mmCIF file of C-alpha atoms and ligand atoms in Angstrom:
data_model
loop_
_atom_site.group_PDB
_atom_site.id
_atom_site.type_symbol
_atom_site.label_atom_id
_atom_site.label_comp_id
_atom_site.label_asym_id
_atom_site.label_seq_id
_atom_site.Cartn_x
_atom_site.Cartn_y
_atom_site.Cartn_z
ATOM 1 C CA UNK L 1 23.665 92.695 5.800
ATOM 2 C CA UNK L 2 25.521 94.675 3.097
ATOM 3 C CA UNK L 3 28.800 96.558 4.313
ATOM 4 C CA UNK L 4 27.556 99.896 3.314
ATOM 5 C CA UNK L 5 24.496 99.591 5.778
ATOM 6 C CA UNK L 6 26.620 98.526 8.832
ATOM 7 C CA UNK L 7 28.418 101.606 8.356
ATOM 8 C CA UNK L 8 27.648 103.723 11.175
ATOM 9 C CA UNK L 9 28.348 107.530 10.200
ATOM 10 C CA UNK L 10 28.769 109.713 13.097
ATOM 11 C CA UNK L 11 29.000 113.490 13.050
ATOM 12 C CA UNK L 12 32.735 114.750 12.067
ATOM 13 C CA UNK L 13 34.131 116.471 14.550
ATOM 14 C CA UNK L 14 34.201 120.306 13.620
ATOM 15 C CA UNK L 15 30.875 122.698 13.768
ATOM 16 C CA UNK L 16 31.087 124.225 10.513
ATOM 17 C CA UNK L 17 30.501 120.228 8.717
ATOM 18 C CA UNK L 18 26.877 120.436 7.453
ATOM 19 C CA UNK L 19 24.881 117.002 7.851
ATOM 20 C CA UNK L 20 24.595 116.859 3.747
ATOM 21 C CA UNK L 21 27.768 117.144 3.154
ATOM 22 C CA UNK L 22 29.311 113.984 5.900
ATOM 23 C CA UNK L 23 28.311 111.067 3.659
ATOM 24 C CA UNK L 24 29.222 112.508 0.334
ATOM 25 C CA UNK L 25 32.535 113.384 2.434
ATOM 26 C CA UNK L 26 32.957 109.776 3.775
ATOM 27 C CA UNK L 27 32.000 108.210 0.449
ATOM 28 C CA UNK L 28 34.655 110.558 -1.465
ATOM 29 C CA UNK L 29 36.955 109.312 0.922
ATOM 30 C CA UNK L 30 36.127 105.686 0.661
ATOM 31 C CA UNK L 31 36.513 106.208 -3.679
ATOM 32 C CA UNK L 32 39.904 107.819 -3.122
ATOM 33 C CA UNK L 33 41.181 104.600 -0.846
ATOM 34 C CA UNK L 34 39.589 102.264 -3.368
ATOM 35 C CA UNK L 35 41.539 104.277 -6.103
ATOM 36 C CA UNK L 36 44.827 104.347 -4.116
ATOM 37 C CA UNK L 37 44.270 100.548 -3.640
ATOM 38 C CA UNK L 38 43.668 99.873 -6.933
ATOM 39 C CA UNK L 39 46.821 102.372 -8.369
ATOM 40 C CA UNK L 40 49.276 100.703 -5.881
ATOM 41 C CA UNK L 41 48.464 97.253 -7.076
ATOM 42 C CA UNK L 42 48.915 98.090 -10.700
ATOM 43 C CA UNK L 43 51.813 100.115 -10.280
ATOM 44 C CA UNK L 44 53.671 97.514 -9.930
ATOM 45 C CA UNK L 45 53.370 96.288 -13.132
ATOM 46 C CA UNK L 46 53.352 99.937 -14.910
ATOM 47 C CA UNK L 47 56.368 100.121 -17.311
ATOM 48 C CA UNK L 48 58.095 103.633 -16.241
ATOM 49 C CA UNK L 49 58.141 105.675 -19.278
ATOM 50 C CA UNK L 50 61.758 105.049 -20.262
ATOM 51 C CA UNK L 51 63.656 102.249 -19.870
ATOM 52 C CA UNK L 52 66.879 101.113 -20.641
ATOM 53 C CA UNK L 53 67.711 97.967 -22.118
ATOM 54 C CA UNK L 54 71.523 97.081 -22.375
ATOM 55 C CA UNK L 55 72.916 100.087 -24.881
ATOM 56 C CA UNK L 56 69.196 101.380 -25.801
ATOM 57 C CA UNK L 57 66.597 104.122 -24.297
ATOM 58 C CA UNK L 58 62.969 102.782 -25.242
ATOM 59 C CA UNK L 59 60.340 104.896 -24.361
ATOM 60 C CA UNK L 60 56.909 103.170 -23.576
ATOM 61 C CA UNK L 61 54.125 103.847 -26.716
ATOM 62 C CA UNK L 62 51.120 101.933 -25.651
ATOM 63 C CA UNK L 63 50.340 98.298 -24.348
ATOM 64 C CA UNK L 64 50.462 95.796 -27.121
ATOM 65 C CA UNK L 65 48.684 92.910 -25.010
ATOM 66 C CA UNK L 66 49.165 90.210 -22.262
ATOM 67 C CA UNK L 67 49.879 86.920 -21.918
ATOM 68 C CA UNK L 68 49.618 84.667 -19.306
ATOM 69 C CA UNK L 69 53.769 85.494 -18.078
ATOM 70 C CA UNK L 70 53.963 88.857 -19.581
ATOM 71 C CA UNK L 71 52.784 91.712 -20.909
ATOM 72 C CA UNK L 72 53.703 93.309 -24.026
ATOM 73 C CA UNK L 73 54.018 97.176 -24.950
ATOM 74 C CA UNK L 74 54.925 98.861 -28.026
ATOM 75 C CA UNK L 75 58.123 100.679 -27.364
ATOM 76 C CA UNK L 76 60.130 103.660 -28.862
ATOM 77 C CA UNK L 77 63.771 104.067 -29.501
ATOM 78 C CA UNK L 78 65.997 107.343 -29.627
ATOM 79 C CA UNK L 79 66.113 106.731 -33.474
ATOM 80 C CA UNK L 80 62.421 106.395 -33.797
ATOM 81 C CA UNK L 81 62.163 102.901 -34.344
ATOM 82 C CA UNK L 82 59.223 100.972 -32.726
ATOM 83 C CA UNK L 83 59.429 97.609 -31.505
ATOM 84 C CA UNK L 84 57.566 95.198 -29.359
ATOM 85 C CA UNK L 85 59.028 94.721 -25.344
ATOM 86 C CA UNK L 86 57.853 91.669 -23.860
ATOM 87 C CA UNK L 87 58.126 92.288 -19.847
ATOM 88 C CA UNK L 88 58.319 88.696 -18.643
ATOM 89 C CA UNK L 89 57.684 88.595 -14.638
ATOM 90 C CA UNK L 90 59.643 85.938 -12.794
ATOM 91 C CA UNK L 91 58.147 85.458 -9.278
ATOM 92 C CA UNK L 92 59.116 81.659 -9.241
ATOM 93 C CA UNK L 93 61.841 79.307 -10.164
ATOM 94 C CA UNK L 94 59.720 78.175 -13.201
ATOM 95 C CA UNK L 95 58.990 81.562 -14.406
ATOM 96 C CA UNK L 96 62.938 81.859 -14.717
ATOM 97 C CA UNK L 97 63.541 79.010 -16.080
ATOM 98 C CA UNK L 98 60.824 79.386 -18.539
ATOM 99 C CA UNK L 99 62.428 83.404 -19.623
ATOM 100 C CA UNK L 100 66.065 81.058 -19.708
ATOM 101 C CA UNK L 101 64.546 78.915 -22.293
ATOM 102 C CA UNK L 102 62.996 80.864 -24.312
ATOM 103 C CA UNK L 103 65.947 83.335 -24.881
ATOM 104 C CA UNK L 104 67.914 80.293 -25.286
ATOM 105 C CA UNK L 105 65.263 78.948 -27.998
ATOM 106 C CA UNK L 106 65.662 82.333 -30.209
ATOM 107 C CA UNK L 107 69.634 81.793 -30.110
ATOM 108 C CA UNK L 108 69.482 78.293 -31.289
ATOM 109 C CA UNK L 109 66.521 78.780 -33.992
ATOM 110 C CA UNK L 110 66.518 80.882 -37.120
ATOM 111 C CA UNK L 111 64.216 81.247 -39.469
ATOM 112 C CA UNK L 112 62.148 84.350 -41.175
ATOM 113 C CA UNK L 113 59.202 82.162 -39.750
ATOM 114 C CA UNK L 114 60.352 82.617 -36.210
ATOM 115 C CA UNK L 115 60.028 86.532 -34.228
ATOM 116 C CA UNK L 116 63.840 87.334 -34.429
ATOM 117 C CA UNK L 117 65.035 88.492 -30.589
ATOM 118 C CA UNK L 118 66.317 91.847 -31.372
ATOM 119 C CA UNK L 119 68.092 91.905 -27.641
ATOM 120 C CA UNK L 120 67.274 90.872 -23.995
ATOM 121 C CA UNK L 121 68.581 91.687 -20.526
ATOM 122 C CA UNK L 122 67.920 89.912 -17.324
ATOM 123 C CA UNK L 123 66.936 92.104 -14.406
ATOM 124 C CA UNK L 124 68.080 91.144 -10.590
ATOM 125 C CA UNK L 125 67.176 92.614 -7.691
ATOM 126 C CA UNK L 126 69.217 91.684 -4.975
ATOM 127 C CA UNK L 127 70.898 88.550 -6.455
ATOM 128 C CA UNK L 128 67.264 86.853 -7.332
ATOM 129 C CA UNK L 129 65.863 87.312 -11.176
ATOM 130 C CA UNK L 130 62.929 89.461 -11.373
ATOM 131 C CA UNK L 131 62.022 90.187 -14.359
ATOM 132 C CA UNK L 132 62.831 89.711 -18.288
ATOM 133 C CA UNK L 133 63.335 92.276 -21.180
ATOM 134 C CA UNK L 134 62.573 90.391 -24.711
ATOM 135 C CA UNK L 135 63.138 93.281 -27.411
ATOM 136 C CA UNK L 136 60.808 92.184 -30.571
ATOM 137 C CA UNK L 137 60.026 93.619 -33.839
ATOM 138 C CA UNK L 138 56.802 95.261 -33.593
ATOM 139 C CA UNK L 139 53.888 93.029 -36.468
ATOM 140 C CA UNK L 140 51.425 95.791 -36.935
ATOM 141 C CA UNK L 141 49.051 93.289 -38.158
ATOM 142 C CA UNK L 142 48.939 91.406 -34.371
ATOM 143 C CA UNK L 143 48.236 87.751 -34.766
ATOM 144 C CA UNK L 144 46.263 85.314 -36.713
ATOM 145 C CA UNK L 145 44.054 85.630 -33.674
ATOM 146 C CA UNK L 146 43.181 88.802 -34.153
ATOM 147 C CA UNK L 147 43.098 88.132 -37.629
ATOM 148 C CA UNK L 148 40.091 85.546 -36.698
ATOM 149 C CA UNK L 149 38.789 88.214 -34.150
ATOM 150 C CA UNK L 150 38.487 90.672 -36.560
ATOM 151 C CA UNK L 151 36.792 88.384 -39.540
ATOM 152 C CA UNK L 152 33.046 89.277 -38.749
ATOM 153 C CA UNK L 153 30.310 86.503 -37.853
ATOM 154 C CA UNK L 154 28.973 85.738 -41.269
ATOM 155 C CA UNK L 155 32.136 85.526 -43.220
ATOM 156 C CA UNK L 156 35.083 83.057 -43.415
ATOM 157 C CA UNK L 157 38.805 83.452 -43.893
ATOM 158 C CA UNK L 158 39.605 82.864 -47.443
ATOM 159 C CA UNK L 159 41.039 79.140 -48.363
ATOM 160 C CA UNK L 160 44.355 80.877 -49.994
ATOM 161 C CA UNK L 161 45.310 82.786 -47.002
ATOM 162 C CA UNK L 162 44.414 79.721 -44.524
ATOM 163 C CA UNK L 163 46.756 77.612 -46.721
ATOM 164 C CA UNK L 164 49.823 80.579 -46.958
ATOM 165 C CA UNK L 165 49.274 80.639 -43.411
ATOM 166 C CA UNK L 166 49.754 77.440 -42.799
ATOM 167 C CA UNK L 167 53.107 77.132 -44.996
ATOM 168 C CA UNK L 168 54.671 79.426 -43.438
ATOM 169 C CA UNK L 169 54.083 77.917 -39.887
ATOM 170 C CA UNK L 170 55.581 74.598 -41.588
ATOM 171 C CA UNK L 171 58.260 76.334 -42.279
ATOM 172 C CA UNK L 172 58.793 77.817 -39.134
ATOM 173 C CA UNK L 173 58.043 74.526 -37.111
ATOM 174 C CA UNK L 174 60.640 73.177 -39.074
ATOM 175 C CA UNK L 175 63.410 74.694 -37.891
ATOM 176 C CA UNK L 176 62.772 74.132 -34.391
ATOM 177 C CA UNK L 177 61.962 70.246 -35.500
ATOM 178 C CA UNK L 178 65.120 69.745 -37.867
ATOM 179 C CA UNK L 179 67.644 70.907 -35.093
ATOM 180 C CA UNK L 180 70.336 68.265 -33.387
ATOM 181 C CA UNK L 181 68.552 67.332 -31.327
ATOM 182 C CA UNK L 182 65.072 68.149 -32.214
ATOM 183 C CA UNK L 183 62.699 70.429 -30.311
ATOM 184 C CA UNK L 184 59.028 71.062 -30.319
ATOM 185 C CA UNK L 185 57.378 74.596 -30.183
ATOM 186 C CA UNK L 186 54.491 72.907 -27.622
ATOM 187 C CA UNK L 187 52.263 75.742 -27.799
ATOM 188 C CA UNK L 188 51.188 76.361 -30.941
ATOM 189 C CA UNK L 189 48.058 78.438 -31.625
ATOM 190 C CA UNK L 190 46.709 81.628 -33.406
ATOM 191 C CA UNK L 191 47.490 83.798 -30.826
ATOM 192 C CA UNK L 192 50.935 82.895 -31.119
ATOM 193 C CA UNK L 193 51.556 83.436 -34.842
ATOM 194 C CA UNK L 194 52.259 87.473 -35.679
ATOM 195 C CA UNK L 195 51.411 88.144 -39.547
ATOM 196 C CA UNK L 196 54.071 90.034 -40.759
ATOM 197 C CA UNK L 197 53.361 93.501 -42.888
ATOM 198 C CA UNK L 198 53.482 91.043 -46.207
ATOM 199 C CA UNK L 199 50.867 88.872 -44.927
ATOM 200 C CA UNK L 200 53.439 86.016 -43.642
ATOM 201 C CA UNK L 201 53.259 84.250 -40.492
ATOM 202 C CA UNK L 202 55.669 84.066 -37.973
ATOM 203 C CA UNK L 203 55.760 82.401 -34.834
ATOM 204 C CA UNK L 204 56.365 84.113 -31.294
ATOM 205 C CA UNK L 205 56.152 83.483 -27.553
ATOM 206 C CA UNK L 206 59.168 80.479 -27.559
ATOM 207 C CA UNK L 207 58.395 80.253 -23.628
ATOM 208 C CA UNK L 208 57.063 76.508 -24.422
ATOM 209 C CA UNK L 209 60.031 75.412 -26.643
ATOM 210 C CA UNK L 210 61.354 71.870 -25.477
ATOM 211 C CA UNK L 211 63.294 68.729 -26.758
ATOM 212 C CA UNK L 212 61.182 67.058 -28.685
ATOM 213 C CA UNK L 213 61.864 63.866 -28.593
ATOM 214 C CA UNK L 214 60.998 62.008 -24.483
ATOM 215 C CA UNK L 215 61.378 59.067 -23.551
ATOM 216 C CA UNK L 216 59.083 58.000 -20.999
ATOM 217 C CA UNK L 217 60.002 54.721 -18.725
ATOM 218 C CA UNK L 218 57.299 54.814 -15.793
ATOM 219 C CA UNK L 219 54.163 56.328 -14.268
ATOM 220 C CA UNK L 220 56.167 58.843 -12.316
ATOM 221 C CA UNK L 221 57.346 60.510 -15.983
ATOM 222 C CA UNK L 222 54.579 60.559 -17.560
ATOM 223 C CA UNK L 223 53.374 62.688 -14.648
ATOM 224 C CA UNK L 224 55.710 65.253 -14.393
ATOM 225 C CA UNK L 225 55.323 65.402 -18.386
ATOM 226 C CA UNK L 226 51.783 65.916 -17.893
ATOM 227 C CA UNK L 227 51.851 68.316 -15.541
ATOM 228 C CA UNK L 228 54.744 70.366 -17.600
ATOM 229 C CA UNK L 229 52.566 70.267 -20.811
ATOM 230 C CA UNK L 230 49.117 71.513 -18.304
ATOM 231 C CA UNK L 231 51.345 74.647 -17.215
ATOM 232 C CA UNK L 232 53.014 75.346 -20.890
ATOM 233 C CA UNK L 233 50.641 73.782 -23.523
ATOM 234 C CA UNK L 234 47.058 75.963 -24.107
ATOM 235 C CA UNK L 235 44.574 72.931 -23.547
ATOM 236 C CA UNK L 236 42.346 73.469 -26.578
ATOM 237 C CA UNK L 237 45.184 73.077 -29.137
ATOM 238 C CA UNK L 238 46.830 70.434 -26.657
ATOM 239 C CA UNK L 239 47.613 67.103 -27.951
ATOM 240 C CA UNK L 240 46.709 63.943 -26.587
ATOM 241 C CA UNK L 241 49.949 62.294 -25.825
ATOM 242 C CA UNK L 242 50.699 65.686 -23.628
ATOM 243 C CA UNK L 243 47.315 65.040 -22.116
ATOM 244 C CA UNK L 244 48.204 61.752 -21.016
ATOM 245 C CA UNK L 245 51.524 60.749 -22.018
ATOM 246 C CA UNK L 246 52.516 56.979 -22.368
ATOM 247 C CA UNK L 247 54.488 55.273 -18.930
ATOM 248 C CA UNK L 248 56.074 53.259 -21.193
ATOM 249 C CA UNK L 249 57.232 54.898 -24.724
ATOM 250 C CA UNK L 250 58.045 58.186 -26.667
ATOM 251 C CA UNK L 251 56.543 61.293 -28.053
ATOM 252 C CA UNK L 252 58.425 63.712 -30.449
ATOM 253 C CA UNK L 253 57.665 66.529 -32.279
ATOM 254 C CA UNK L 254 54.362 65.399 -33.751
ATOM 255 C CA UNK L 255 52.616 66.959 -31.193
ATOM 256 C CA UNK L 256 53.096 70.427 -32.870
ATOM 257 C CA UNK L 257 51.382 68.573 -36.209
ATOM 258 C CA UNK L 258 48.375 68.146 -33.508
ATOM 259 C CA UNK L 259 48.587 71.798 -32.212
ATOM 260 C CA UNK L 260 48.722 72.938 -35.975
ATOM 261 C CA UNK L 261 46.183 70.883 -36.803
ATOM 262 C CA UNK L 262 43.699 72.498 -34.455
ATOM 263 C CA UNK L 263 44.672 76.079 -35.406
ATOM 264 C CA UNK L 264 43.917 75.396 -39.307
ATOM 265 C CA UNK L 265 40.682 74.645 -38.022
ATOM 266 C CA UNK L 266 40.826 77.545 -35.758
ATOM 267 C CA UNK L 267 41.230 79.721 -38.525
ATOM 268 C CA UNK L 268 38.731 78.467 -40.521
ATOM 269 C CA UNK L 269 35.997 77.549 -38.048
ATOM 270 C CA UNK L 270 37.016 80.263 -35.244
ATOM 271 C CA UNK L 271 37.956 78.011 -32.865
ATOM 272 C CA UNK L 272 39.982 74.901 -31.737
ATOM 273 C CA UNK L 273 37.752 71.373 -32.515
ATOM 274 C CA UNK L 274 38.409 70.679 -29.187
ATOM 275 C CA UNK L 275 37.143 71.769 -25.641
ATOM 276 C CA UNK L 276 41.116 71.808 -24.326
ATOM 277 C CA UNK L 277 39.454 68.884 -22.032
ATOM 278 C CA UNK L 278 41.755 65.417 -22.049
ATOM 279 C CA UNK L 279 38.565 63.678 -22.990
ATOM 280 C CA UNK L 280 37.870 65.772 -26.046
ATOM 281 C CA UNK L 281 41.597 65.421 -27.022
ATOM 282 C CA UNK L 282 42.093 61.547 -26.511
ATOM 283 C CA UNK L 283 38.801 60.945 -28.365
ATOM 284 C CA UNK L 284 40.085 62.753 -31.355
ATOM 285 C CA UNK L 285 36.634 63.503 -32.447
ATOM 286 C CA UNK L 286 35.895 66.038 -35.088
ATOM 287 C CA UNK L 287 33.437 67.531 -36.193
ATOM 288 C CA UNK L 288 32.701 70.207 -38.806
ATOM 289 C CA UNK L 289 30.310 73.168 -39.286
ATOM 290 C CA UNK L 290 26.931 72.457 -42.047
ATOM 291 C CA UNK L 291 28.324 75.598 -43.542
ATOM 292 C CA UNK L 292 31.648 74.731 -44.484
ATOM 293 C CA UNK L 293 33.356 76.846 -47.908
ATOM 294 C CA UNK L 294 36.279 74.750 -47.364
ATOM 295 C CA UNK L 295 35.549 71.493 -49.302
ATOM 296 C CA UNK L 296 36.885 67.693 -48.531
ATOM 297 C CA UNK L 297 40.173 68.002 -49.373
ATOM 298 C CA UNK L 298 40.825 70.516 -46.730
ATOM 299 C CA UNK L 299 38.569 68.467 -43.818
ATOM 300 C CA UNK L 300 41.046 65.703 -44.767
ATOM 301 C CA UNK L 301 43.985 67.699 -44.346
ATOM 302 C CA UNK L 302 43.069 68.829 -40.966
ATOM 303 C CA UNK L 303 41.693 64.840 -39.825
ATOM 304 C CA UNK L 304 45.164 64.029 -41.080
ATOM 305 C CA UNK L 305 47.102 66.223 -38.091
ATOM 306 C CA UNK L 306 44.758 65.612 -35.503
ATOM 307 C CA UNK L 307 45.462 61.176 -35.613
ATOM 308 C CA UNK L 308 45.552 60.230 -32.014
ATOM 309 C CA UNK L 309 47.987 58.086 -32.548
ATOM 310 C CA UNK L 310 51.003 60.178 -32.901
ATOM 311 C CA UNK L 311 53.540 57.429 -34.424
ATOM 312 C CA UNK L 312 50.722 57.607 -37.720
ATOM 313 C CA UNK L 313 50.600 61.190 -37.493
ATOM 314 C CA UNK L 314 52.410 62.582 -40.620
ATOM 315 C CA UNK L 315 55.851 64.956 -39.884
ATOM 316 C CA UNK L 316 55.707 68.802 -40.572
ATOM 317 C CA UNK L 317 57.150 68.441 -43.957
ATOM 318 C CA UNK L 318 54.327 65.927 -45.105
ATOM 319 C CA UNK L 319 51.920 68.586 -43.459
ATOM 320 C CA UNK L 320 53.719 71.324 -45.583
ATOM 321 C CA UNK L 321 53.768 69.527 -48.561
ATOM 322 C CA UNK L 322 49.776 69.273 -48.730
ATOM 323 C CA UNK L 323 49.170 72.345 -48.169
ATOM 324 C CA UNK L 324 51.008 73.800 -51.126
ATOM 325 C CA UNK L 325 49.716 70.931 -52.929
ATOM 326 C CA UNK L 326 46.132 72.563 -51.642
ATOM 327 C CA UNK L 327 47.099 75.392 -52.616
ATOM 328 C CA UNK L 328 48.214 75.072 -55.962
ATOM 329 C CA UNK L 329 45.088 73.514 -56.706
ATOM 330 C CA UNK L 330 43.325 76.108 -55.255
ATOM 331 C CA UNK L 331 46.000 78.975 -57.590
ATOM 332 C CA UNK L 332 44.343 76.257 -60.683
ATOM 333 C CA UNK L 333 47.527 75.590 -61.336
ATOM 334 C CA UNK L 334 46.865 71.653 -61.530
HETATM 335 N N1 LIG V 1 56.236 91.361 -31.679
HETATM 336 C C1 LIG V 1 54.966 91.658 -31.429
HETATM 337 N N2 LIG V 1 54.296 92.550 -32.201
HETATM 338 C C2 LIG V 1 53.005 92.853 -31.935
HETATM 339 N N3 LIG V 1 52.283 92.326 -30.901
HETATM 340 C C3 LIG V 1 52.893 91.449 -30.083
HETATM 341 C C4 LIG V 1 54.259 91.064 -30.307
HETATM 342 N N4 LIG V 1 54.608 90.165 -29.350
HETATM 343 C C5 LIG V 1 53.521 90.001 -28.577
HETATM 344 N N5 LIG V 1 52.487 90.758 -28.997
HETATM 345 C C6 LIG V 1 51.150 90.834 -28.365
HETATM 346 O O1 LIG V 1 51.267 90.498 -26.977
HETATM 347 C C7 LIG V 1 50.477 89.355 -26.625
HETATM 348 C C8 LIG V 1 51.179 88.506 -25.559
HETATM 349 O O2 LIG V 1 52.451 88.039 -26.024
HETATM 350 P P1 LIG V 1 53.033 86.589 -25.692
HETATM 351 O O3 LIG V 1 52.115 85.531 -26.251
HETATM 352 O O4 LIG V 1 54.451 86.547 -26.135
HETATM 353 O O5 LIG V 1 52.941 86.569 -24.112
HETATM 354 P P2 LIG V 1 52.879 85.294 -23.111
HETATM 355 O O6 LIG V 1 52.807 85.843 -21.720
HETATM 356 O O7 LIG V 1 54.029 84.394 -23.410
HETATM 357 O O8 LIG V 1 51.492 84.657 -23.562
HETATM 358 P P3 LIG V 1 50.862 83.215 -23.283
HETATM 359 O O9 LIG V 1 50.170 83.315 -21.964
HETATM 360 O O10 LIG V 1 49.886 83.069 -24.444
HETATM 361 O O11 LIG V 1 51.954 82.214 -23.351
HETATM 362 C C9 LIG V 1 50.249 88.645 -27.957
HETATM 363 O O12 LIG V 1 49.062 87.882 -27.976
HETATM 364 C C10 LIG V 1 50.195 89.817 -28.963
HETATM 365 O O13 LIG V 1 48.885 90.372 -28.996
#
């Protein structure tokens, strides 16, 4: 029986209560506890309108969006500026660690393809970590997600911008991939590259940033690999040696070639060739709309990052390089 109809209403105490008004009385009541419910729950994530971070007052504009650790907001300073505040929650050891590494990542990496940290603070409450501050500069534009979102149905992302895109995320990948010793970005997708006001990309959200290179000597490693790469990696862009890494050998930083791969297809065909299932991934299986603007060259370019085998998979560079080579053909200037 539903819980409305094993309600039994009896007669409020009080003569002047007429019988027509008791259940709009009781059902006004049960609204306002749902409400209260509902308000105290979300409070608790409600940025208060000003904030402090470290020497600066930023006063809360609008959300900006939400991740699966965070949620964004556009934020105010005293000077006017506007900037993106990334409010990471830490309600586990992981969560911290994860906020450790990636303000660690932004010190390390530099690059005008990489969201520069503007500033951070680290919020305690009562000796534990609680919560994050990660002060951004605000992209108008949003992401090359929304950039996808927003292309309607019946119409396609032009080649040149796919290609400029992809440059630029070359060049950002890069500089996590060329430092001593190398790292990987691990979660690369569209909703993690911001287009800048010029039309650039630039990649965000370091929370997955790693050593690249692992060395994997038994069952037990490739495990805990696995199950890092499940909580960190999105599935659909995921590559297969994070699926189900070796027990006996080494993956580097070709699984961002993988992950890039899969959002150059993303951006031309909407979404990821792949399910974000380990079968889909270890099969390596593509396959490509009838209606495709994009022409062989391009198919080929995206087959060549998404090799199974990551040892034959070519490095970012090589990646790079045929896409400007793409390009320029595409600019006739070949
Ligand atoms: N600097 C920025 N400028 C504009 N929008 C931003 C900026 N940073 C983040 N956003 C928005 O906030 C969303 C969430 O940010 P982010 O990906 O960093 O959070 P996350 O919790 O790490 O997400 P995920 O669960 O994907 O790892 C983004 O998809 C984007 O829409």
């Amino acid at each position: 029986m539903p819980a409305f109809q094993s309600l039994h209403i009896s007669e409020p105490m009080g003569a002047s209560s007429s019988r027509l008004s008791t259940p709009f009385l009781y059902f006004s009541a049960f609204l306002a506890s749902i409400y209260t419910a509902f308000m105290s729950f979300f409070s608790r994530f409600k940025p208060s309108p000003v904030l402090t971070l470290n020497a600066r007052r930023l006063r809360t504009v609008k959300p900006l969006g939400e991740g699966g650790f965070s949620f964004v907001y556009l934020v105010k300073d005293d000077a006017g500026s506007l900037f993106a505040l990334k409010r990471v929650r830490v309600q586990l050891p992981e969560h911290e660690e994860r906020l450790r590494k990636e303000i660690e990542a932004h010190k390390l990496v530099r690059s005008e393809h990489v969201v520069t940290l503007v500033d951070s603070m680290i919020l305690k409450e009562g000796g534990s970590v609680v919560e994050g501050l990660l002060l951004l500069p605000f992209y108008e534009k949003g992401t090359v997600q929304d950039l996808i979102d927003r292309t309607p149905l019946n119409e396609f992302i032009p080649l040149k911008t796919i290609l400029n895109l992809a440059v630029d995320v070359c060049a950002g990948l890069t500089a996590f991939h060329t430092q001593d010793p190398p790292l990987a970005f691990r979660d690369l997708k569209p909703a993690n590259i911001l287009i800048s006001a010029e039309g650039h990309g630039v990649l965000m959200d370091l929370g997955s940033v790693s050593e690249a290179r692992v060395k994997i000597s038994s069952r037990r490693e490739a495990l805990a690999l696995q199950e890092l790469c499940a909580e960190t990696a999105t599935a659909p862009f995921r590559a297969p040696e994070l699926f189900d890494p070796p027990s006996n050998g080494e993956i580097d930083e070709r699984s961002d070639v993988w992950a890039l791969g899969c959002t150059i297809y993303a951006m031309a065909y909407r979404n990821s060739p792949f399910d974000g299932s380990m079968t889909a991934a270890v099969s390596g299986r593509l396959s490509f709309p009838g209606r495709d603007p994009y022409g062989a060259t391009f198919r080929a370019l995206i087959e060549s990052c998404t090799v199974t085998d990551w040892r034959v998979r070519p490095s970012i560079s090589e990646v790079q390089e045929r896409c400007r080579v793409l390009l320029e053909t595409e600019n006739g200037q070949v």
